[in-house]
Coordinates of N, CA, C and O in Angstrom, one line a residue:
X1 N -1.2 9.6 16.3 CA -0.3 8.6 15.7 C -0.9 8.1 14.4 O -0.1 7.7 13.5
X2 N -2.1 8.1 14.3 CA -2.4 7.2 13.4 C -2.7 8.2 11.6 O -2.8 7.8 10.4
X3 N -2.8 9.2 12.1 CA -3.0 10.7 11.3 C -1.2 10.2 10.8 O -1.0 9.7 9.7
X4 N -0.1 10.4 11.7 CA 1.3 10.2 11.4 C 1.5 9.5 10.2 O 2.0 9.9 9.1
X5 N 1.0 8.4 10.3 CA 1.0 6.7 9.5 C 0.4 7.0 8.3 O 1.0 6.7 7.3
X6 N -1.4 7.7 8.2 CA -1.5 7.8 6.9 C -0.8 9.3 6.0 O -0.9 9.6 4.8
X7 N -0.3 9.9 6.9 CA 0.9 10.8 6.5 C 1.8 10.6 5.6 O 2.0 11.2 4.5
X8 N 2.7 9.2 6.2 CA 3.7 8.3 5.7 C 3.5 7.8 4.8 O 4.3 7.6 3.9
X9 N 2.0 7.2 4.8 CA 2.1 6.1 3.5 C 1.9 7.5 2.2 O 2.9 7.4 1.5
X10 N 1.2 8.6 1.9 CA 0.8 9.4 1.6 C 1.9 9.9 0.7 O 1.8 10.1 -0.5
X11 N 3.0 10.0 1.4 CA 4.4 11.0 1.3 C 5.4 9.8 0.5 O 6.3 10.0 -0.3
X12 N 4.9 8.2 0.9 CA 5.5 7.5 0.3 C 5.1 6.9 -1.3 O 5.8 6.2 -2.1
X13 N 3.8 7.4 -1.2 CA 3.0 7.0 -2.9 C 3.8 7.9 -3.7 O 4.6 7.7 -4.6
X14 N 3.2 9.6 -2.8 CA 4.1 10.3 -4.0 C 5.9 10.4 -4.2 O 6.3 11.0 -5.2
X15 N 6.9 9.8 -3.2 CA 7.6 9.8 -4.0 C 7.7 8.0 -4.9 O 8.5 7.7 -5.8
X16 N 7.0 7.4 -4.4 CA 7.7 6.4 -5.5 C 7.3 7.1 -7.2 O 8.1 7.2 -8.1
X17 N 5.4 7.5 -7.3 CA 5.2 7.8 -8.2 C 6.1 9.2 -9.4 O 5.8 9.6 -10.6
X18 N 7.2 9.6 -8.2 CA 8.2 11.2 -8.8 C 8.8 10.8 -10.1 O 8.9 11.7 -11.0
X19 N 9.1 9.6 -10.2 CA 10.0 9.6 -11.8 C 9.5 9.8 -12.7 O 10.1 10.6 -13.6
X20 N 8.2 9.2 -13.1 CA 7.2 9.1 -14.0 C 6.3 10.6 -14.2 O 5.6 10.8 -15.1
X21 N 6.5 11.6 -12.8 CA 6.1 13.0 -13.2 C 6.6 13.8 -13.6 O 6.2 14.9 -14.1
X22 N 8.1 13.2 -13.5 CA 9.4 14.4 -14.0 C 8.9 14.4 -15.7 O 9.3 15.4 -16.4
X23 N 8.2 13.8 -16.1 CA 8.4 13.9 -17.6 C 7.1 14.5 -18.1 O 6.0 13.9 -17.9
X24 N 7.1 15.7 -18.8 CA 6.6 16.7 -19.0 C 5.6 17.0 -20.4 O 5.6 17.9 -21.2
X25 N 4.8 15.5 -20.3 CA 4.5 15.8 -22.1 C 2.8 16.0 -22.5 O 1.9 15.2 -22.0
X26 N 2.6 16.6 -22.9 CA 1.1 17.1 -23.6 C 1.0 17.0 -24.6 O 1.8 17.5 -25.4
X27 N -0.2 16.1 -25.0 CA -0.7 15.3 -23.7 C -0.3 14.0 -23.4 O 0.0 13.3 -24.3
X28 N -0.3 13.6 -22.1 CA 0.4 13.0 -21.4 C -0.6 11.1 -21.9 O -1.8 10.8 -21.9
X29 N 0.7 10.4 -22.1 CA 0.7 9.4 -23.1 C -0.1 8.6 -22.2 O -0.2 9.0 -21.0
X30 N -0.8 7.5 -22.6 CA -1.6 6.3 -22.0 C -0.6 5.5 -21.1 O -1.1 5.3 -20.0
X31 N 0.6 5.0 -21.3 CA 1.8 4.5 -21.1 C 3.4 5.0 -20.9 O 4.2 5.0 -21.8
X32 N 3.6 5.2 -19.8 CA 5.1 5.8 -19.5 C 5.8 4.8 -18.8 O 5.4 4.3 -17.8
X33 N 6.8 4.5 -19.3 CA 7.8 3.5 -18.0 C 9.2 4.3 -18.7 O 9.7 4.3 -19.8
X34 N 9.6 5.3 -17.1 CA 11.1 5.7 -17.6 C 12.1 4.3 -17.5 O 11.7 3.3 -17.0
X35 N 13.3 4.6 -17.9 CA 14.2 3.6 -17.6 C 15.6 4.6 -17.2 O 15.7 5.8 -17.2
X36 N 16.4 3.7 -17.0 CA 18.0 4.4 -16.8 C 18.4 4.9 -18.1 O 17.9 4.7 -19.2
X37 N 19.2 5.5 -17.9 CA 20.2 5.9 -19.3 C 19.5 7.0 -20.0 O 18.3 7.5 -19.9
X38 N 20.5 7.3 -20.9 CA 20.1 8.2 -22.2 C 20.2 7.6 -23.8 O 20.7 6.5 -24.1
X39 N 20.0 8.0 -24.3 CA 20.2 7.7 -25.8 C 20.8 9.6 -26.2 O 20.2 10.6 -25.6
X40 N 21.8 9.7 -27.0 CA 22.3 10.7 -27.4 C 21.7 10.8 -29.0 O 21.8 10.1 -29.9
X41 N 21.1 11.7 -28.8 CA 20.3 11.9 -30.4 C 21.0 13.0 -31.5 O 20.3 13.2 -32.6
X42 N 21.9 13.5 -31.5 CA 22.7 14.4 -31.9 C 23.6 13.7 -33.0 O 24.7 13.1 -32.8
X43 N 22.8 13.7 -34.6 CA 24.7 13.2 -35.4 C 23.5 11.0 -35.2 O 24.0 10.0 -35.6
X44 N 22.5 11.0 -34.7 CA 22.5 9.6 -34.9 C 21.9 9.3 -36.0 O 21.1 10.2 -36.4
X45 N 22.1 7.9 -36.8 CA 21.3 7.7 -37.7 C 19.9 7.4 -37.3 O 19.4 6.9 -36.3
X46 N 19.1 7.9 -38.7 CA 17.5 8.0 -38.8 C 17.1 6.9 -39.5 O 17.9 6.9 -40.5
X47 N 16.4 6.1 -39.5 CA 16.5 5.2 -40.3 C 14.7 4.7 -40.8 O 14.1 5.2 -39.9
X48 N 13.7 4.2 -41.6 CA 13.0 4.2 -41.8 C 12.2 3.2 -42.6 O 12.4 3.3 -43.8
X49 N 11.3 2.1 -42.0 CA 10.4 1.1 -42.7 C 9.4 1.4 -43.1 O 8.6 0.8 -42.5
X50 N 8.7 2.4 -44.0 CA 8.0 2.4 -44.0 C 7.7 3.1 -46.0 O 8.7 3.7 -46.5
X51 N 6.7 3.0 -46.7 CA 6.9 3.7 -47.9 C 5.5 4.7 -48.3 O 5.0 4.8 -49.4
X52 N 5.0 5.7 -46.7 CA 4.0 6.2 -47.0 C 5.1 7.2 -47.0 O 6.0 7.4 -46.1
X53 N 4.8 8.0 -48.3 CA 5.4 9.8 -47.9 C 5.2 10.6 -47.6 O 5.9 11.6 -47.7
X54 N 4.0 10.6 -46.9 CA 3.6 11.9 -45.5 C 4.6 11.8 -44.6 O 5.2 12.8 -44.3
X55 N 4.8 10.5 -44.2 CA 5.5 10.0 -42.7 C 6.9 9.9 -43.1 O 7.8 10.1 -42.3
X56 N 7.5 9.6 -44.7 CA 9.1 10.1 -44.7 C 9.2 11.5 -44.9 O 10.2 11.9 -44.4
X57 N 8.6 12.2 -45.3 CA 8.4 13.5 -45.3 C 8.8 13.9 -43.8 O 9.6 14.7 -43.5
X58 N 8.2 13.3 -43.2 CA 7.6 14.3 -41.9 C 9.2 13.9 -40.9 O 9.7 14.6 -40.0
X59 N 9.6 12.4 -41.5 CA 10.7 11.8 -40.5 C 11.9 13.1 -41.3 O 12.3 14.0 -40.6
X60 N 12.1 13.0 -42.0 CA 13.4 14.0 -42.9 C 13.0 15.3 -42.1 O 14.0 15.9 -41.6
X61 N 12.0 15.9 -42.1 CA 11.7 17.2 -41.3 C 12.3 17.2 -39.8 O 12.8 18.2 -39.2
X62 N 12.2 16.1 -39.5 CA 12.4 16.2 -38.0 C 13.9 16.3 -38.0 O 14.4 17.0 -37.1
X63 N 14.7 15.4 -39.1 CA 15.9 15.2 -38.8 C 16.7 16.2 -39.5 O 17.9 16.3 -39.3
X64 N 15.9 17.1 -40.5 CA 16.5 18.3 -40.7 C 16.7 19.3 -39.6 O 17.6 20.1 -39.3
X65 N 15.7 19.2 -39.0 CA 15.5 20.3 -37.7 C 16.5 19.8 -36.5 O 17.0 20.7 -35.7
X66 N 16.7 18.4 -36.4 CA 17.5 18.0 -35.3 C 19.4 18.4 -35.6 O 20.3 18.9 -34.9
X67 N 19.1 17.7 -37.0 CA 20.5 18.4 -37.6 C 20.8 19.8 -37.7 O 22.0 20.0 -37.7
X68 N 19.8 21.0 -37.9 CA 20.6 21.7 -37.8 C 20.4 22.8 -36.2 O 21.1 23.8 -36.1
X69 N 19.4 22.4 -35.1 CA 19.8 22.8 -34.1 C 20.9 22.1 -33.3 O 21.5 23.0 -32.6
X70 N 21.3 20.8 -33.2 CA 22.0 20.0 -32.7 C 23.7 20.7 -33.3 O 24.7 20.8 -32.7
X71 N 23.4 21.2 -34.7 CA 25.0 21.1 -35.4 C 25.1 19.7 -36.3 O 25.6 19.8 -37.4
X72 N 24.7 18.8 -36.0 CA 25.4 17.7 -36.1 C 23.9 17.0 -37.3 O 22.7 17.1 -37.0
X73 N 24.5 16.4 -38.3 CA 23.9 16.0 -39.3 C 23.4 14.6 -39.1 O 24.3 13.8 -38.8
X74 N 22.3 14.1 -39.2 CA 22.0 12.8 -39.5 C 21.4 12.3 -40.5 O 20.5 12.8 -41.2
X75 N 22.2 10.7 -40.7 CA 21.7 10.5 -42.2 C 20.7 9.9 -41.9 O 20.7 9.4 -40.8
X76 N 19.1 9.7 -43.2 CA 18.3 9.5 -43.0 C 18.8 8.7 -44.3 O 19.6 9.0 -45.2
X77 N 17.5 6.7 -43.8 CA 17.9 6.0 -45.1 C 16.9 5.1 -44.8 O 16.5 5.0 -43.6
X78 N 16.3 4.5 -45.6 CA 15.3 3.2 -45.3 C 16.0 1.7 -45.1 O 17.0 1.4 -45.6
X79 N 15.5 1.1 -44.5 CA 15.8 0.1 -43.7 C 16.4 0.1 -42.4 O 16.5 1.2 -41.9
X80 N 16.8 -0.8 -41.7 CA 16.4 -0.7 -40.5 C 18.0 -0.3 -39.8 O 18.9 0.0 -40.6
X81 N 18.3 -0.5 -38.4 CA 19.8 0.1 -38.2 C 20.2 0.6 -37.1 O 19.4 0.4 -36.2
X82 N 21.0 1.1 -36.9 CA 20.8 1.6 -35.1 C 20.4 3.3 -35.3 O 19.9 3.8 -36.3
X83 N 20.7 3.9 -34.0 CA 19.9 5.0 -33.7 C 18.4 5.6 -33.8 O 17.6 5.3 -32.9
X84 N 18.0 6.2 -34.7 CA 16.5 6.3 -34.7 C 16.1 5.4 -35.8 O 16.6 5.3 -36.9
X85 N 14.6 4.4 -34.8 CA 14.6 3.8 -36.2 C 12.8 3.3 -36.4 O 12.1 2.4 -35.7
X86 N 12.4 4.0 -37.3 CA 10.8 4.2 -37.4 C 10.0 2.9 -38.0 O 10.1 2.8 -39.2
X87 N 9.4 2.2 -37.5 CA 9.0 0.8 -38.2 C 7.1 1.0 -38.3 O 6.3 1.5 -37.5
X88 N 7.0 0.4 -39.4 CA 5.2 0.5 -39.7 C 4.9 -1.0 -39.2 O 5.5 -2.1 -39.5
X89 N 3.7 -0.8 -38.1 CA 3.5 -2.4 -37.6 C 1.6 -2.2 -37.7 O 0.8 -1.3 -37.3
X90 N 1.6 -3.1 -38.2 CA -0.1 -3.0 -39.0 C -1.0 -3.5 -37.9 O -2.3 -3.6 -38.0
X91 N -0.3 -4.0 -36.8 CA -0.8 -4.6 -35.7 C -1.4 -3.5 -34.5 O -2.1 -3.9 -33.5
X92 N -1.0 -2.1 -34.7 CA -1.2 -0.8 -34.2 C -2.6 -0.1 -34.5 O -3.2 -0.4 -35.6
X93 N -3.1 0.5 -33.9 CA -4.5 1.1 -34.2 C -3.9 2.5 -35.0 O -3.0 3.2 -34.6
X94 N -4.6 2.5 -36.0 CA -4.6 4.2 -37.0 C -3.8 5.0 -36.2 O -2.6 5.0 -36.5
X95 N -4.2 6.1 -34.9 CA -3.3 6.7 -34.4 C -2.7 6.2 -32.9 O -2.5 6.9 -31.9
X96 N -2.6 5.2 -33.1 CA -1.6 4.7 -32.1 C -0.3 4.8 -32.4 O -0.1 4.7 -33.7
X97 N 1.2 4.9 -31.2 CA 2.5 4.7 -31.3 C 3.2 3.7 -29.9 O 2.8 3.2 -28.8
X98 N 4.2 3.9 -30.5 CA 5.1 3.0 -29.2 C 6.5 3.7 -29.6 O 7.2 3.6 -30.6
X99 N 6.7 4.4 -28.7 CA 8.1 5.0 -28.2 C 9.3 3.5 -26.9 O 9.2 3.1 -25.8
X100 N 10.1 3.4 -27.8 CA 10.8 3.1 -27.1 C 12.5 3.4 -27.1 O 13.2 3.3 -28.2
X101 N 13.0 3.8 -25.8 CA 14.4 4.8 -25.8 C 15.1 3.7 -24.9 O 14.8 3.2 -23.8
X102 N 16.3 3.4 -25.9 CA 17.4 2.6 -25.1 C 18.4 3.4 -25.4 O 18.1 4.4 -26.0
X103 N 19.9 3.2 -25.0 CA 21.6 4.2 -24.8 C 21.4 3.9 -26.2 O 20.6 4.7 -26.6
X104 N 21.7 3.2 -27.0 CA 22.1 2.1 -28.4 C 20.9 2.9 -29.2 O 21.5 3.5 -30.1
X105 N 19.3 3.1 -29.3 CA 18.3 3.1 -30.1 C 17.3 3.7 -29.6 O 17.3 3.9 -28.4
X106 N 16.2 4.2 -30.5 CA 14.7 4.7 -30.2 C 14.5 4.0 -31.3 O 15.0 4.2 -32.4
X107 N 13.4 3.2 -31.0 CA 12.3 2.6 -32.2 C 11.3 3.4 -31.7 O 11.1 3.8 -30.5
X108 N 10.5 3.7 -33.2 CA 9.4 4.1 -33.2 C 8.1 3.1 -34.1 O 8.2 2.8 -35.3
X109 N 7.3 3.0 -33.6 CA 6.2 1.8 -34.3 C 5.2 2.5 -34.1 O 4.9 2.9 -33.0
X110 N 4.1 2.8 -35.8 CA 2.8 3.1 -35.5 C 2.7 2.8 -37.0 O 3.6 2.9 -37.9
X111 N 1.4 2.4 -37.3 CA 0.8 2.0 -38.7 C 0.5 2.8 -39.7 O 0.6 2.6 -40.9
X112 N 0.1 3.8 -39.1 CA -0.2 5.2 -40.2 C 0.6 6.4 -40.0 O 1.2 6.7 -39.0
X113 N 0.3 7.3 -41.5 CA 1.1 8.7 -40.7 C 0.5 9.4 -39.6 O 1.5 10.0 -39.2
X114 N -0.6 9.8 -38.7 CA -1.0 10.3 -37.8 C -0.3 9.8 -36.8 O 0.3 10.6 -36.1
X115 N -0.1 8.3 -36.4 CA 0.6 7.6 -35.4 C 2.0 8.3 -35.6 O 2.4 9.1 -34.8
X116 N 2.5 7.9 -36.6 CA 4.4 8.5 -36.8 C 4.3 10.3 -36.6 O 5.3 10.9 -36.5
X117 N 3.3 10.8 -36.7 CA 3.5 12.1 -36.7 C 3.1 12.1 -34.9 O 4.0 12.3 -34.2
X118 N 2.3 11.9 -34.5 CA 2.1 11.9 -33.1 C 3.2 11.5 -32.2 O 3.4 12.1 -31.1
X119 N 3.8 10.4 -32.6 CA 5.3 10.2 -32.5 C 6.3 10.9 -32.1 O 6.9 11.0 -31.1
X120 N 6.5 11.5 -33.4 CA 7.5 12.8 -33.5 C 7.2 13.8 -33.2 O 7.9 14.7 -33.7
X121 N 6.1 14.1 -32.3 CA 5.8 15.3 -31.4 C 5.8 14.8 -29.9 O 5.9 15.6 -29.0
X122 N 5.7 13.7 -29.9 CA 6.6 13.1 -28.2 C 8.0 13.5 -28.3 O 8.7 14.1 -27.5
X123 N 8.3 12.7 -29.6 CA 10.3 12.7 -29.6 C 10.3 14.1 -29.2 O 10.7 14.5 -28.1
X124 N 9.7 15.2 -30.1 CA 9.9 16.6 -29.9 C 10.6 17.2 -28.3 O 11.7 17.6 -27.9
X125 N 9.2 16.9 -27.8 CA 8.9 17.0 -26.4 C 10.1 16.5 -25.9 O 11.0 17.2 -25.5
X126 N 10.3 15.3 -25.9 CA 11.5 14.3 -24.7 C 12.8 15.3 -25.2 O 13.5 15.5 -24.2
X127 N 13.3 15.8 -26.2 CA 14.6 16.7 -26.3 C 14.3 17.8 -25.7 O 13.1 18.1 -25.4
X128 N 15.7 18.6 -25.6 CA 15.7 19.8 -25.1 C 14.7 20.9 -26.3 O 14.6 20.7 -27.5
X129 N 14.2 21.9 -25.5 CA 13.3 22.7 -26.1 C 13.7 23.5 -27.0 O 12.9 24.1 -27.7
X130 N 15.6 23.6 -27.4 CA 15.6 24.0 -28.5 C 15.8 23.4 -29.7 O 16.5 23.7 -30.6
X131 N 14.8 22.2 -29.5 CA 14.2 21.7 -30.7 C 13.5 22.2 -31.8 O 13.3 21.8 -33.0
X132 N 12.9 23.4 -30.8 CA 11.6 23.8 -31.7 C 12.1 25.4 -32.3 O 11.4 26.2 -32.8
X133 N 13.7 25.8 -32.0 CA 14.3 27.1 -32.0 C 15.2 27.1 -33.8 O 15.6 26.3 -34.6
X134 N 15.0 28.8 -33.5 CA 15.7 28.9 -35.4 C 16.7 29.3 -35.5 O 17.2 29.7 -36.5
X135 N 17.5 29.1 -33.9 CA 19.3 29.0 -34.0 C 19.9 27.9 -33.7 O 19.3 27.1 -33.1
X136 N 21.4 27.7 -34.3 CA 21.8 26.4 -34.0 C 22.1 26.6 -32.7 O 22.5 27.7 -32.4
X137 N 22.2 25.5 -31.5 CA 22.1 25.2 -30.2 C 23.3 24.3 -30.0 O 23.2 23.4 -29.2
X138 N 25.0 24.2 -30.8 CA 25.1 22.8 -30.4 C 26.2 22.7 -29.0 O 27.2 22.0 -28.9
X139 N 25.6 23.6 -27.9 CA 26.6 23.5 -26.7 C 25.0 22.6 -25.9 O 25.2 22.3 -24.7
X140 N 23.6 22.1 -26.4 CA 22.8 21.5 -25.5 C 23.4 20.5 -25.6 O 24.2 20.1 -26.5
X141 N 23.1 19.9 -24.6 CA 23.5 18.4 -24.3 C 21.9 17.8 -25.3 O 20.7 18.0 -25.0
X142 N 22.3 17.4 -26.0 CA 21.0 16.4 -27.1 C 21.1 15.2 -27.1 O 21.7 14.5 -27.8
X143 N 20.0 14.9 -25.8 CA 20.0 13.6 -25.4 C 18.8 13.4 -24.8 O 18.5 14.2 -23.9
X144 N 17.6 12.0 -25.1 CA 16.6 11.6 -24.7 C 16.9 11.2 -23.4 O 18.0 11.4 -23.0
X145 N 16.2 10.8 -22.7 CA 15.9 9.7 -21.6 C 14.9 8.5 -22.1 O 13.9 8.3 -22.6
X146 N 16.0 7.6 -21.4 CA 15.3 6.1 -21.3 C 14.4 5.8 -21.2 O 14.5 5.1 -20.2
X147 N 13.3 5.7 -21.8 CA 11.6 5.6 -21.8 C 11.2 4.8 -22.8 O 11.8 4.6 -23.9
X148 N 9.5 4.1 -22.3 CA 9.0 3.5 -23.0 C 7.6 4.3 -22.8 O 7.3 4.6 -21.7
X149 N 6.6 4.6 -24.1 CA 5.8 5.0 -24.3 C 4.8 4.2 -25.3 O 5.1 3.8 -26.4
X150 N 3.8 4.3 -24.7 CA 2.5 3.6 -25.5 C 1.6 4.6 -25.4 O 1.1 4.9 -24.3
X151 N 1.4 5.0 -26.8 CA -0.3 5.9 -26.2 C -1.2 5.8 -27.7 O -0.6 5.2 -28.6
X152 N -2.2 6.2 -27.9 CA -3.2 6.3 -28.4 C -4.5 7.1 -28.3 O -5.0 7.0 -27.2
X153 N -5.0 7.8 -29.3 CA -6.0 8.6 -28.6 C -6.9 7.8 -27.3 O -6.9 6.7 -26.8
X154 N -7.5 9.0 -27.1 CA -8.5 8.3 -25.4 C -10.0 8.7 -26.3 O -10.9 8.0 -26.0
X155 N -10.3 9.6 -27.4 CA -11.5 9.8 -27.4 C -11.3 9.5 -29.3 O -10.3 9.7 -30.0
X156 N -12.7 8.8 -29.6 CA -12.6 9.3 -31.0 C -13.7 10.5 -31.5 O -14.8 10.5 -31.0
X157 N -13.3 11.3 -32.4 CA -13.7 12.6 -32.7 C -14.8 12.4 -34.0 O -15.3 13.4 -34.5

């Protein structure tokens, strides 16, 4: 009986811990909290605080690629707004980020370009995988999930 019990408790860690494995990213962030909902990323505005040009470079890259696997074009503009929206917070370490995905928005916050590029290789990951493809795709459903992400390197090199 008692073999039963630590069975149970066993079977009940791993499912509470299931939502937080469903998400499939390398490497796997310091900080995950899924939430409900989606955010639809297809056709949303990009929007951007920041005036280093590595990191608008690299935001326009992404949103060319999302525009033209998605079908659906997004305008990229500085200042701030709904849909995707990339903010420089000086209060962040060099390669640190903060992903956060609501239905309405994804803010993105990190201080340098390494952080915003590290960023946008999470966003990568959280869409569908023909993100990373050189035909247009627009029958995927292109849409995040609800998450909050904090990570930063673990080792310095």
């Amino acid at each position: 009986m008692k073999h039963f019990y630590i069975l149970a408790a066993a079977l009940l860690c791993l499912c509470s811990c299931a939502k937080e494995q469903n998400v499939k990213l390398i490497p796997y962030p310091n900080e995950v909290s899924v939430k409900s909902g989606e955010f639809v990323a297809a056709g949303a505005d990009i929007n951007y605080d920041t005036e280093d040009e590595l990191t608008v470079n690299a935001i326009n890259a992404f949103a060319q690629q999302l525009g033209f696997v998605s079908g659906k074009e997004s305008s990229v503009n500085p200042g701030s707004g709904k849909g995707f929206i990339f903010t420089a917070d000086g209060n962040l370490a060099a390669e640190e980020y903060e992903i956060h995905v609501r239905k309405q928005k994804v803010e993105v916050k990190a201080s340098t370009f390494n952080g915003f590029n590290y960023a946008l290789q999470t966003l990568r990951q959280l869409l569908p995988v023909e993100i990373y493809g050189s035909e247009p795709a627009p029958e995927v459903k292109w849409t995040i999930q609800c998450i909050d992400i904090k990570d930063a390197p673990r080792f310095a090199y």
